[in-house]
Structures are given as structure tokens and as C-alpha cells.
mmCIF file of C-alpha atoms in Angstrom:
data_model
loop_
_atom_site.group_PDB
_atom_site.id
_atom_site.type_symbol
_atom_site.label_atom_id
_atom_site.label_comp_id
_atom_site.label_asym_id
_atom_site.label_seq_id
_atom_site.Cartn_x
_atom_site.Cartn_y
_atom_site.Cartn_z
ATOM 1 C CA MET A 175 85.090 -35.616 -219.163
ATOM 2 C CA GLN A 176 81.171 -34.447 -219.930
ATOM 3 C CA ASN A 177 81.046 -33.674 -216.250
ATOM 4 C CA PHE A 178 84.313 -31.097 -216.183
ATOM 5 C CA LEU A 179 83.167 -29.582 -219.716
ATOM 6 C CA GLY A 180 79.749 -28.797 -218.215
ATOM 7 C CA THR A 181 81.131 -27.273 -215.351
ATOM 8 C CA LEU A 182 83.603 -25.298 -217.262
ATOM 9 C CA SER A 183 81.065 -23.958 -219.769
ATOM 10 C CA GLN A 184 79.014 -22.885 -216.763
ATOM 11 C CA PHE A 185 81.185 -20.766 -215.071
ATOM 12 C CA TYR A 186 81.524 -19.031 -218.455
ATOM 13 C CA ASP A 187 77.885 -18.627 -218.620
ATOM 14 C CA ASN A 188 77.974 -16.986 -214.844
ATOM 15 C CA ALA A 189 80.844 -15.081 -215.783
ATOM 16 C CA THR A 190 79.312 -13.795 -219.155
ATOM 17 C CA GLY A 191 75.967 -12.597 -217.187
ATOM 18 C CA LEU A 192 77.838 -11.199 -214.511
ATOM 19 C CA PHE A 193 80.381 -9.033 -216.313
ATOM 20 C CA GLY A 194 78.029 -8.381 -218.939
ATOM 21 C CA MET A 195 80.481 -9.852 -221.584
ATOM 22 C CA PRO A 196 78.681 -11.756 -224.742
ATOM 23 C CA ASP A 197 77.548 -14.948 -224.458
ATOM 24 C CA ILE A 198 80.703 -16.696 -226.806
ATOM 25 C CA SER A 199 79.527 -20.587 -227.255
ATOM 26 C CA PHE A 200 82.301 -23.097 -227.111
ATOM 27 C CA SER A 201 82.342 -26.820 -227.299
ATOM 28 C CA PHE A 202 84.717 -29.712 -226.867
ATOM 29 C CA VAL A 203 86.217 -29.621 -230.440
ATOM 30 C CA ASP A 204 87.027 -25.897 -229.957
ATOM 31 C CA ILE A 205 89.265 -26.138 -226.999
ATOM 32 C CA VAL A 206 90.684 -29.603 -229.043
ATOM 33 C CA GLU A 207 91.636 -27.649 -232.238
ATOM 34 C CA ILE A 208 93.122 -24.694 -229.775
ATOM 35 C CA LEU A 209 94.870 -27.221 -228.544
ATOM 36 C CA ILE A 210 96.169 -28.445 -231.942
ATOM 37 C CA ILE A 211 97.206 -24.940 -233.318
ATOM 38 C CA SER A 212 98.898 -23.914 -230.068
ATOM 39 C CA PHE A 213 101.081 -27.166 -230.861
ATOM 40 C CA LEU A 214 101.742 -26.521 -234.120
ATOM 41 C CA PHE A 215 102.656 -22.546 -233.735
ATOM 42 C CA TYR A 216 105.540 -23.354 -230.965
ATOM 43 C CA HIS A 217 107.217 -26.287 -232.817
ATOM 44 C CA ILE A 218 106.867 -23.716 -236.276
ATOM 45 C CA LEU A 219 108.475 -20.723 -234.072
ATOM 46 C CA LEU A 220 110.532 -23.570 -232.277
ATOM 47 C CA TRP A 221 111.692 -24.485 -235.473
ATOM 48 C CA ILE A 222 112.214 -20.829 -237.209
ATOM 49 C CA LYS A 223 114.443 -20.263 -234.168
ATOM 50 C CA ASN A 224 116.759 -23.206 -234.498
ATOM 51 C CA THR A 225 117.162 -22.651 -237.888
ATOM 52 C CA ARG A 226 118.588 -20.146 -240.298
ATOM 53 C CA ALA A 227 115.037 -18.726 -241.191
ATOM 54 C CA TRP A 228 115.401 -16.944 -237.393
ATOM 55 C CA ASN A 229 117.198 -13.990 -238.373
ATOM 56 C CA LEU A 230 115.083 -13.868 -242.142
ATOM 57 C CA PHE A 231 111.959 -13.929 -239.476
ATOM 58 C CA LYS A 232 112.920 -10.735 -237.990
ATOM 59 C CA GLY A 233 113.793 -9.582 -241.705
ATOM 60 C CA ILE A 234 110.315 -10.303 -241.876
ATOM 61 C CA ILE A 235 108.834 -8.535 -239.096
ATOM 62 C CA VAL A 236 110.773 -5.093 -239.780
ATOM 63 C CA ILE A 237 109.056 -5.293 -243.619
ATOM 64 C CA LEU A 238 105.828 -5.975 -241.430
ATOM 65 C CA LEU A 239 105.740 -2.884 -239.559
ATOM 66 C CA PHE A 240 107.003 -0.907 -242.826
ATOM 67 C CA VAL A 241 103.810 -2.207 -244.885
ATOM 68 C CA LEU A 242 101.487 -1.386 -241.549
ATOM 69 C CA VAL A 243 103.745 2.086 -241.170
ATOM 70 C CA ALA A 244 102.217 2.731 -244.917
ATOM 71 C CA ALA A 245 98.971 1.152 -244.610
ATOM 72 C CA ILE A 246 97.949 3.257 -241.868
ATOM 73 C CA PHE A 247 99.685 6.504 -243.561
ATOM 74 C CA GLN A 248 97.444 5.633 -247.132
ATOM 75 C CA MET A 249 101.601 4.860 -249.291
ATOM 76 C CA ASN A 250 100.340 3.498 -252.001
ATOM 77 C CA THR A 251 103.519 3.059 -253.812
ATOM 78 C CA ILE A 252 105.055 1.070 -251.261
ATOM 79 C CA LEU A 253 101.707 -1.066 -250.669
ATOM 80 C CA TRP A 254 101.127 -1.838 -254.502
ATOM 81 C CA LEU A 255 105.022 -3.091 -254.262
ATOM 82 C CA ALA A 256 103.934 -5.185 -251.268
ATOM 83 C CA GLU A 257 100.260 -6.838 -252.879
ATOM 84 C CA ASN A 258 102.066 -8.137 -255.685
ATOM 85 C CA THR A 259 105.406 -9.361 -254.497
ATOM 86 C CA LEU A 260 103.396 -11.394 -251.686
ATOM 87 C CA SER A 261 103.180 -14.344 -253.618
ATOM 88 C CA VAL A 262 106.579 -14.087 -255.297
ATOM 89 C CA GLY A 263 108.194 -13.516 -251.958
ATOM 90 C CA LEU A 264 106.317 -17.144 -250.523
ATOM 91 C CA THR A 265 107.111 -18.849 -253.567
ATOM 92 C CA ALA A 266 111.052 -18.171 -252.510
ATOM 93 C CA LEU A 267 111.047 -18.646 -248.961
ATOM 94 C CA VAL A 268 109.947 -22.194 -249.875
ATOM 95 C CA ILE A 269 112.573 -22.783 -252.621
ATOM 96 C CA ILE A 270 115.113 -21.214 -250.325
ATOM 97 C CA PHE A 271 114.801 -23.633 -246.950
ATOM 98 C CA GLN A 272 113.962 -26.530 -249.220
ATOM 99 C CA PRO A 273 115.903 -28.497 -246.826
ATOM 100 C CA GLU A 274 114.739 -27.173 -243.784
ATOM 101 C CA LEU A 275 111.210 -27.752 -244.178
ATOM 102 C CA ARG A 276 111.737 -31.081 -245.179
ATOM 103 C CA LYS A 277 114.022 -31.431 -241.754
ATOM 104 C CA ALA A 278 111.333 -30.050 -239.837
ATOM 105 C CA LEU A 279 108.022 -32.721 -241.476
ATOM 106 C CA GLU A 280 111.184 -35.696 -240.765
ATOM 107 C CA ASN A 281 111.417 -34.547 -237.257
ATOM 108 C CA LEU A 282 107.749 -33.583 -236.639
ATOM 109 C CA GLY A 283 106.860 -37.624 -237.883
ATOM 110 C CA GLY A 284 109.276 -39.237 -235.810
ATOM 111 C CA LYS A 285 108.005 -37.248 -232.755
ATOM 112 C CA ASN A 286 105.511 -38.121 -229.442
ATOM 113 C CA VAL A 287 102.964 -35.728 -230.544
ATOM 114 C CA LEU A 288 101.128 -36.123 -227.796
ATOM 115 C CA GLY A 289 104.492 -36.068 -225.128
ATOM 116 C CA LYS A 290 105.618 -33.045 -226.601
ATOM 117 C CA LEU A 291 102.078 -31.318 -226.011
ATOM 118 C CA PHE A 292 101.304 -31.750 -222.563
ATOM 119 C CA ASP A 293 104.762 -32.082 -221.838
ATOM 120 C CA PHE A 294 105.890 -28.912 -220.025
ATOM 121 C CA GLY A 295 108.642 -30.285 -217.169
ATOM 122 C CA LYS A 296 111.995 -29.348 -216.562
ATOM 123 C CA VAL A 297 114.180 -30.551 -219.928
ATOM 124 C CA GLU A 298 118.268 -30.484 -219.502
ATOM 125 C CA GLU A 299 120.228 -28.882 -222.584
ATOM 126 C CA ASN A 300 123.185 -29.711 -223.998
ATOM 127 C CA LYS A 301 125.811 -27.730 -221.847
ATOM 128 C CA PHE A 302 129.770 -28.594 -221.609
ATOM 129 C CA SER A 303 131.192 -28.938 -218.169
ATOM 130 C CA ASP A 304 134.155 -27.160 -216.352
ATOM 131 C CA HIS A 305 136.058 -29.812 -217.336
ATOM 132 C CA THR A 306 135.099 -29.705 -221.324
ATOM 133 C CA ILE A 307 136.704 -25.635 -220.460
ATOM 134 C CA ASP A 308 139.847 -26.340 -219.143
ATOM 135 C CA GLU A 309 140.271 -28.904 -222.394
ATOM 136 C CA LEU A 310 139.111 -26.458 -224.712
ATOM 137 C CA ILE A 311 141.622 -23.054 -223.111
ATOM 138 C CA LYS A 312 144.448 -26.147 -222.355
ATOM 139 C CA ALA A 313 144.307 -27.240 -226.071
ATOM 140 C CA CYS A 314 143.954 -24.319 -227.900
ATOM 141 C CA TYR A 315 147.509 -22.805 -226.300
ATOM 142 C CA ALA A 316 149.373 -25.879 -226.717
ATOM 143 C CA MET A 317 148.529 -25.850 -230.782
ATOM 144 C CA GLY A 318 149.054 -22.234 -230.635
ATOM 145 C CA LYS A 319 152.628 -22.565 -228.712
ATOM 146 C CA VAL A 320 153.792 -25.015 -231.935
ATOM 147 C CA LYS A 321 151.054 -23.007 -234.744
ATOM 148 C CA THR A 322 148.880 -25.767 -234.740
ATOM 149 C CA GLY A 323 145.799 -24.558 -236.899
ATOM 150 C CA ALA A 324 142.744 -25.041 -235.480
ATOM 151 C CA LEU A 325 138.893 -23.622 -235.536
ATOM 152 C CA ILE A 326 136.405 -25.362 -233.186
ATOM 153 C CA VAL A 327 133.333 -24.585 -233.221
ATOM 154 C CA ILE A 328 130.741 -24.470 -229.756
ATOM 155 C CA GLU A 329 127.163 -24.953 -230.536
ATOM 156 C CA ASP A 330 125.078 -22.981 -228.269
ATOM 157 C CA GLU A 331 121.103 -23.188 -228.903
ATOM 158 C CA ILE A 332 120.926 -22.918 -232.988
ATOM 159 C CA LEU A 333 121.315 -26.135 -233.708
ATOM 160 C CA LEU A 334 124.779 -26.529 -236.684
ATOM 161 C CA ASN A 335 123.411 -29.808 -237.827
ATOM 162 C CA GLU A 336 123.391 -28.855 -241.603
ATOM 163 C CA TYR A 337 127.103 -28.100 -241.010
ATOM 164 C CA VAL A 338 127.459 -31.421 -238.939
ATOM 165 C CA ARG A 339 126.968 -32.926 -242.052
ATOM 166 C CA THR A 340 129.660 -32.212 -244.573
ATOM 167 C CA GLY A 341 132.341 -33.780 -242.171
ATOM 168 C CA ILE A 342 132.954 -36.654 -240.612
ATOM 169 C CA ASP A 343 131.024 -38.045 -237.120
ATOM 170 C CA ILE A 344 133.298 -38.081 -234.040
ATOM 171 C CA ASP A 345 131.243 -38.304 -231.305
ATOM 172 C CA ALA A 346 133.869 -38.277 -228.590
ATOM 173 C CA ILE A 347 134.374 -36.897 -225.296
ATOM 174 C CA ILE A 348 136.153 -33.624 -225.448
ATOM 175 C CA SER A 349 140.208 -34.025 -224.333
ATOM 176 C CA SER A 350 143.007 -31.618 -225.057
ATOM 177 C CA GLN A 351 144.923 -34.569 -226.380
ATOM 178 C CA LEU A 352 141.691 -35.242 -229.122
ATOM 179 C CA LEU A 353 141.756 -31.621 -230.376
ATOM 180 C CA ILE A 354 145.785 -31.666 -230.926
ATOM 181 C CA ASN A 355 145.304 -34.875 -232.420
ATOM 182 C CA ILE A 356 142.649 -33.573 -234.309
ATOM 183 C CA PHE A 357 144.400 -31.163 -236.160
ATOM 184 C CA GLU A 358 147.703 -31.968 -236.109
ATOM 185 C CA LYS A 359 149.354 -31.431 -239.081
ATOM 186 C CA ASN A 360 148.947 -33.693 -242.705
ATOM 187 C CA THR A 361 146.109 -36.059 -240.661
ATOM 188 C CA PRO A 362 143.072 -36.464 -242.322
ATOM 189 C CA LEU A 363 140.481 -34.720 -240.091
ATOM 190 C CA HIS A 364 142.599 -31.297 -239.533
ATOM 191 C CA ASP A 365 141.291 -29.563 -242.422
ATOM 192 C CA GLY A 366 137.940 -27.352 -242.079
ATOM 193 C CA ALA A 367 136.221 -26.906 -238.335
ATOM 194 C CA VAL A 368 135.522 -29.117 -235.277
ATOM 195 C CA ILE A 369 131.913 -28.573 -234.389
ATOM 196 C CA VAL A 370 131.260 -29.286 -230.153
ATOM 197 C CA ARG A 371 128.049 -30.528 -228.700
ATOM 198 C CA GLY A 372 127.903 -30.120 -225.088
ATOM 199 C CA ASP A 373 130.831 -31.679 -223.694
ATOM 200 C CA ARG A 374 131.451 -33.624 -227.151
ATOM 201 C CA VAL A 375 132.591 -33.556 -230.357
ATOM 202 C CA VAL A 376 130.274 -34.506 -232.545
ATOM 203 C CA SER A 377 131.705 -33.854 -236.164
ATOM 204 C CA ALA A 378 135.728 -32.974 -237.824
ATOM 205 C CA THR A 379 136.567 -31.705 -241.034
ATOM 206 C CA CYS A 380 133.838 -29.897 -241.177
ATOM 207 C CA TYR A 381 132.683 -26.785 -243.809
ATOM 208 C CA LEU A 382 131.715 -23.178 -242.921
ATOM 209 C CA PRO A 383 130.331 -20.342 -244.395
ATOM 210 C CA LEU A 384 132.715 -17.117 -245.333
ATOM 211 C CA SER A 385 131.742 -14.030 -244.054
ATOM 212 C CA ASP A 386 131.486 -11.335 -246.597
ATOM 213 C CA SER A 387 131.748 -8.822 -243.946
ATOM 214 C CA MET A 388 133.738 -5.689 -245.174
ATOM 215 C CA THR A 389 134.500 -4.330 -241.987
ATOM 216 C CA LEU A 390 137.274 -7.570 -241.395
ATOM 217 C CA SER A 391 140.881 -7.017 -241.206
ATOM 218 C CA LYS A 392 142.541 -8.135 -244.930
ATOM 219 C CA ASP A 393 145.131 -9.660 -243.043
ATOM 220 C CA LEU A 394 142.478 -12.746 -241.833
ATOM 221 C CA GLY A 395 143.011 -15.875 -243.697
ATOM 222 C CA THR A 396 140.161 -18.173 -244.662
ATOM 223 C CA ARG A 397 140.030 -19.798 -240.677
ATOM 224 C CA HIS A 398 139.177 -16.415 -239.558
ATOM 225 C CA ARG A 399 136.686 -15.638 -241.765
ATOM 226 C CA ALA A 400 135.238 -18.739 -241.500
ATOM 227 C CA ALA A 401 134.571 -18.304 -237.752
ATOM 228 C CA VAL A 402 132.702 -14.740 -238.838
ATOM 229 C CA GLY A 403 130.752 -16.916 -240.868
ATOM 230 C CA ILE A 404 129.432 -19.019 -238.759
ATOM 231 C CA SER A 405 129.093 -16.978 -235.919
ATOM 232 C CA GLU A 406 127.114 -14.732 -238.384
ATOM 233 C CA VAL A 407 124.218 -17.632 -239.086
ATOM 234 C CA SER A 408 123.526 -18.989 -235.248
ATOM 235 C CA ASP A 409 125.055 -17.509 -231.892
ATOM 236 C CA SER A 410 127.971 -20.375 -231.184
ATOM 237 C CA LEU A 411 131.613 -19.168 -230.056
ATOM 238 C CA THR A 412 133.976 -20.109 -232.653
ATOM 239 C CA LEU A 413 137.407 -20.738 -230.897
ATOM 240 C CA VAL A 414 140.927 -20.213 -233.761
ATOM 241 C CA VAL A 415 144.042 -20.508 -233.749
ATOM 242 C CA SER A 416 146.062 -19.201 -236.367
ATOM 243 C CA GLU A 417 148.367 -21.510 -238.313
ATOM 244 C CA GLU A 418 150.751 -18.290 -238.431
ATOM 245 C CA THR A 419 151.447 -16.272 -235.219
ATOM 246 C CA GLY A 420 150.282 -19.166 -233.067
ATOM 247 C CA LYS A 421 147.677 -16.629 -231.491
ATOM 248 C CA VAL A 422 144.090 -17.153 -230.082
ATOM 249 C CA SER A 423 140.786 -15.773 -231.350
ATOM 250 C CA ILE A 424 136.777 -16.249 -230.732
ATOM 251 C CA ALA A 425 134.237 -15.671 -233.175
ATOM 252 C CA MET A 426 130.458 -14.164 -231.670
ATOM 253 C CA ARG A 427 127.648 -12.775 -232.909
ATOM 254 C CA GLY A 428 130.058 -11.263 -236.008
ATOM 255 C CA GLN A 429 132.247 -10.030 -234.287
ATOM 256 C CA ILE A 430 136.281 -11.067 -234.065
ATOM 257 C CA TYR A 431 138.167 -11.071 -230.469
ATOM 258 C CA ARG A 432 141.841 -11.433 -231.205
ATOM 259 C CA ASN A 433 145.290 -12.301 -229.418
ATOM 260 C CA VAL A 434 143.002 -13.127 -226.287
ATOM 261 C CA ASN A 435 144.337 -14.215 -222.833
ATOM 262 C CA ALA A 436 143.937 -17.465 -221.617
ATOM 263 C CA ASP A 437 141.614 -15.671 -218.734
ATOM 264 C CA PHE A 438 139.418 -13.458 -221.245
ATOM 265 C CA LEU A 439 138.837 -17.216 -223.509
ATOM 266 C CA ARG A 440 137.273 -18.427 -219.941
ATOM 267 C CA GLY A 441 135.351 -15.831 -219.272
ATOM 268 C CA LYS A 442 133.642 -15.847 -222.943
ATOM 269 C CA LEU A 443 133.270 -20.068 -222.151
ATOM 270 C CA LYS A 444 131.755 -19.361 -218.585
ATOM 271 C CA TYR A 445 129.193 -16.697 -220.817
ATOM 272 C CA LEU A 446 128.119 -19.063 -222.859
ATOM 273 C CA GLN A 447 127.932 -21.716 -220.298
ATOM 274 C CA ASN A 448 125.883 -19.556 -217.402
ATOM 275 C CA ARG A 449 123.095 -19.430 -220.548
ATOM 276 C CA ASN A 450 122.437 -23.019 -220.694
ATOM 277 C CA GLN A 451 120.454 -23.629 -217.442
ATOM 278 C CA GLN A 452 117.970 -25.849 -216.459
ATOM 279 C CA VAL A 453 114.780 -24.203 -217.576
ATOM 280 C CA THR A 454 110.801 -25.304 -218.039
ATOM 281 C CA LYS A 455 109.979 -25.813 -221.880
ATOM 282 C CA LEU A 456 107.782 -23.343 -221.129
ATOM 283 C CA GLY A 457 111.207 -20.751 -220.205
ATOM 284 C CA LEU A 458 112.783 -21.775 -222.069
ATOM 285 C CA LEU A 459 110.605 -20.638 -225.502
ATOM 286 C CA LYS A 460 110.330 -17.401 -223.128
ATOM 287 C CA ARG A 461 113.935 -17.151 -222.874
ATOM 288 C CA ARG A 462 115.108 -17.749 -226.747
ATOM 289 C CA PHE A 463 112.671 -15.067 -228.166
ATOM 290 C CA MET A 464 113.708 -12.235 -226.160
ATOM 291 C CA ASN A 465 115.266 -9.356 -227.840
ATOM 292 C CA GLY A 466 119.425 -10.837 -227.897
ATOM 293 C CA LYS A 467 120.108 -7.379 -226.814
ATOM 294 C CA LYS A 468 121.318 -8.064 -223.843
ATOM 295 C CA ASP A 469 123.598 -10.765 -224.776
ATOM 296 C CA SER A 470 125.131 -8.418 -226.993
ATOM 297 C CA GLU A 471 126.134 -5.659 -224.758
ATOM 298 C CA ASN A 472 127.498 -8.132 -222.258
ATOM 299 C CA LEU A 473 129.762 -9.454 -225.610
ATOM 300 C CA GLY A 474 130.968 -6.071 -225.116
ATOM 301 C CA GLU A 475 131.916 -5.537 -221.802
#
């Protein structure tokens, strides 16, 4: 190790002398410090992306850009407001995201830190198979024929653990018979939403946030508003079967597609499936923080 560090130091000295760069010395402690900061920063960003804090983080970036513009053009009133609300804002963030912060610290304590730090190999994301797509479509239209209401949330990158905990654990492989039985009227599990992760139903009777969007049609009931609500705070895809009409709808990224046919539903499910591919951890981090504009454009096609 000492020989390796000595070689690196010698190479750096030669490079700084050759290109006229300033001589900045570094030690083994500095390297360790950089690795620790990189590890913590990576997991903080990953935690932000996997929780509701992602949308808040983007909002904070917008506010910081406004403050930067104000600093450039010497807008003293805006700078004064930003300076005096900073401490209050940080305290409010800690209070609002107290459950997520506690969960993040618990997860960090349970990880193999060294293994996670140096493992940049391939990871297999949870993804659902073509068989699962067939079973979901079969179940939705079978329930639609007999006007059985259903609400099925398919998790994508943002974990829905806080909503999974509101329901009853199932942990069963998806089948159309299972879904039909869960949503059968007057059964213990029919009320609420089912959350799907990969090829498995992880929980039933889950409570979802209701959308308060003023653009939604007034004839939409609680089930449809819950579907749009969960799509506003996550990147999930939600299937809705209307109990009144038997029609199948899809909610994704704050939009609802009503009265869709089986081909349209299959296309959206295949789109979601194709996003979950085997990638390296560095590639996964890059993809997760890319602008979602392309995804929104594809959804509108």
C-alpha cells in the first residue's frame, strides 16, 4: 500500500511540474475522506430519489436558482427573505420528513458499508415478467365484466414502503385468480389498494393519498382520485377498475387514462417493464437522476 501511494504521489508531482499546475499535496487520509464523503453523498441522493423528498428536492433546486439570480443582480429584498427563512426552513424539513430520516438511518445501520462502497457491479432491479402483464390484464377485464371495483398499484423505482405498511402483508406471486379473489365484494381484503412489486403482490387493503387536483373530472370517485394521488407522489403505474361502469383506467405521473382497452394497457405495462433493466449501479444512479421529460413525452404518445 505504501509503495502504491508513493507511486501515485510521484506521478502527481511529475504531472504538476510538467503542466505548471499548483502543487497540492494529499495523503492516504485525504483519499479515505473523499471516499467517505462520496459514499454518504451517493446514499443521500439515492434516499431522496426513493422517497417523496425527490419532488421537494427539485423544488429546492428551483428556489436556489432564484436566489442565485437575486444574488447576481443584487435583489436585496429576496436575499433578505432567503437569509431569514433558511433556519426555519431547515427545521421544517426535519419535522416533515422525520419518518423518512429515521428509516434512512435504520437502513444505513443495517447495510454492509464496505461492500456497498466498492461494489459497482451489476444489480438486478425488481421487474415483472410478461406472464405478470398477462395476469394483470386478464384480472382487470374479468373484474370489469362483473363490475368489481379494483385498485392495483405497480411499484417502479420509488419505493412505496410507507403505503405498504398501511395494509396487510400478502407476499404472493401474482395471478388473475388471486387478484379477483382479493377484490371480491364483501371479503376482508377487497377495500383499499393492492401494491405490486416485481412479480409479487406485497400488500393489500393499502391506503393511498387522494389527489386534490382541480383538473380532474367531478364524476371521478375516491378510487380514481387515490390512483391519481399515488401517481403524483411516485413513479408508479396504477390500474383502476370502476365499480359503477366496469371500465378500466390507468393513472401515471399525475395523469389518468380512462376507459382503456387491453392493447393500450399492455403497451403501458410493457413501457414500465422496459424501464427496469439490468444496469450497473453507476448507470442506475445516472438514470435515476436524469430529467423525466423524455418519460413524460413517451407517456403522451
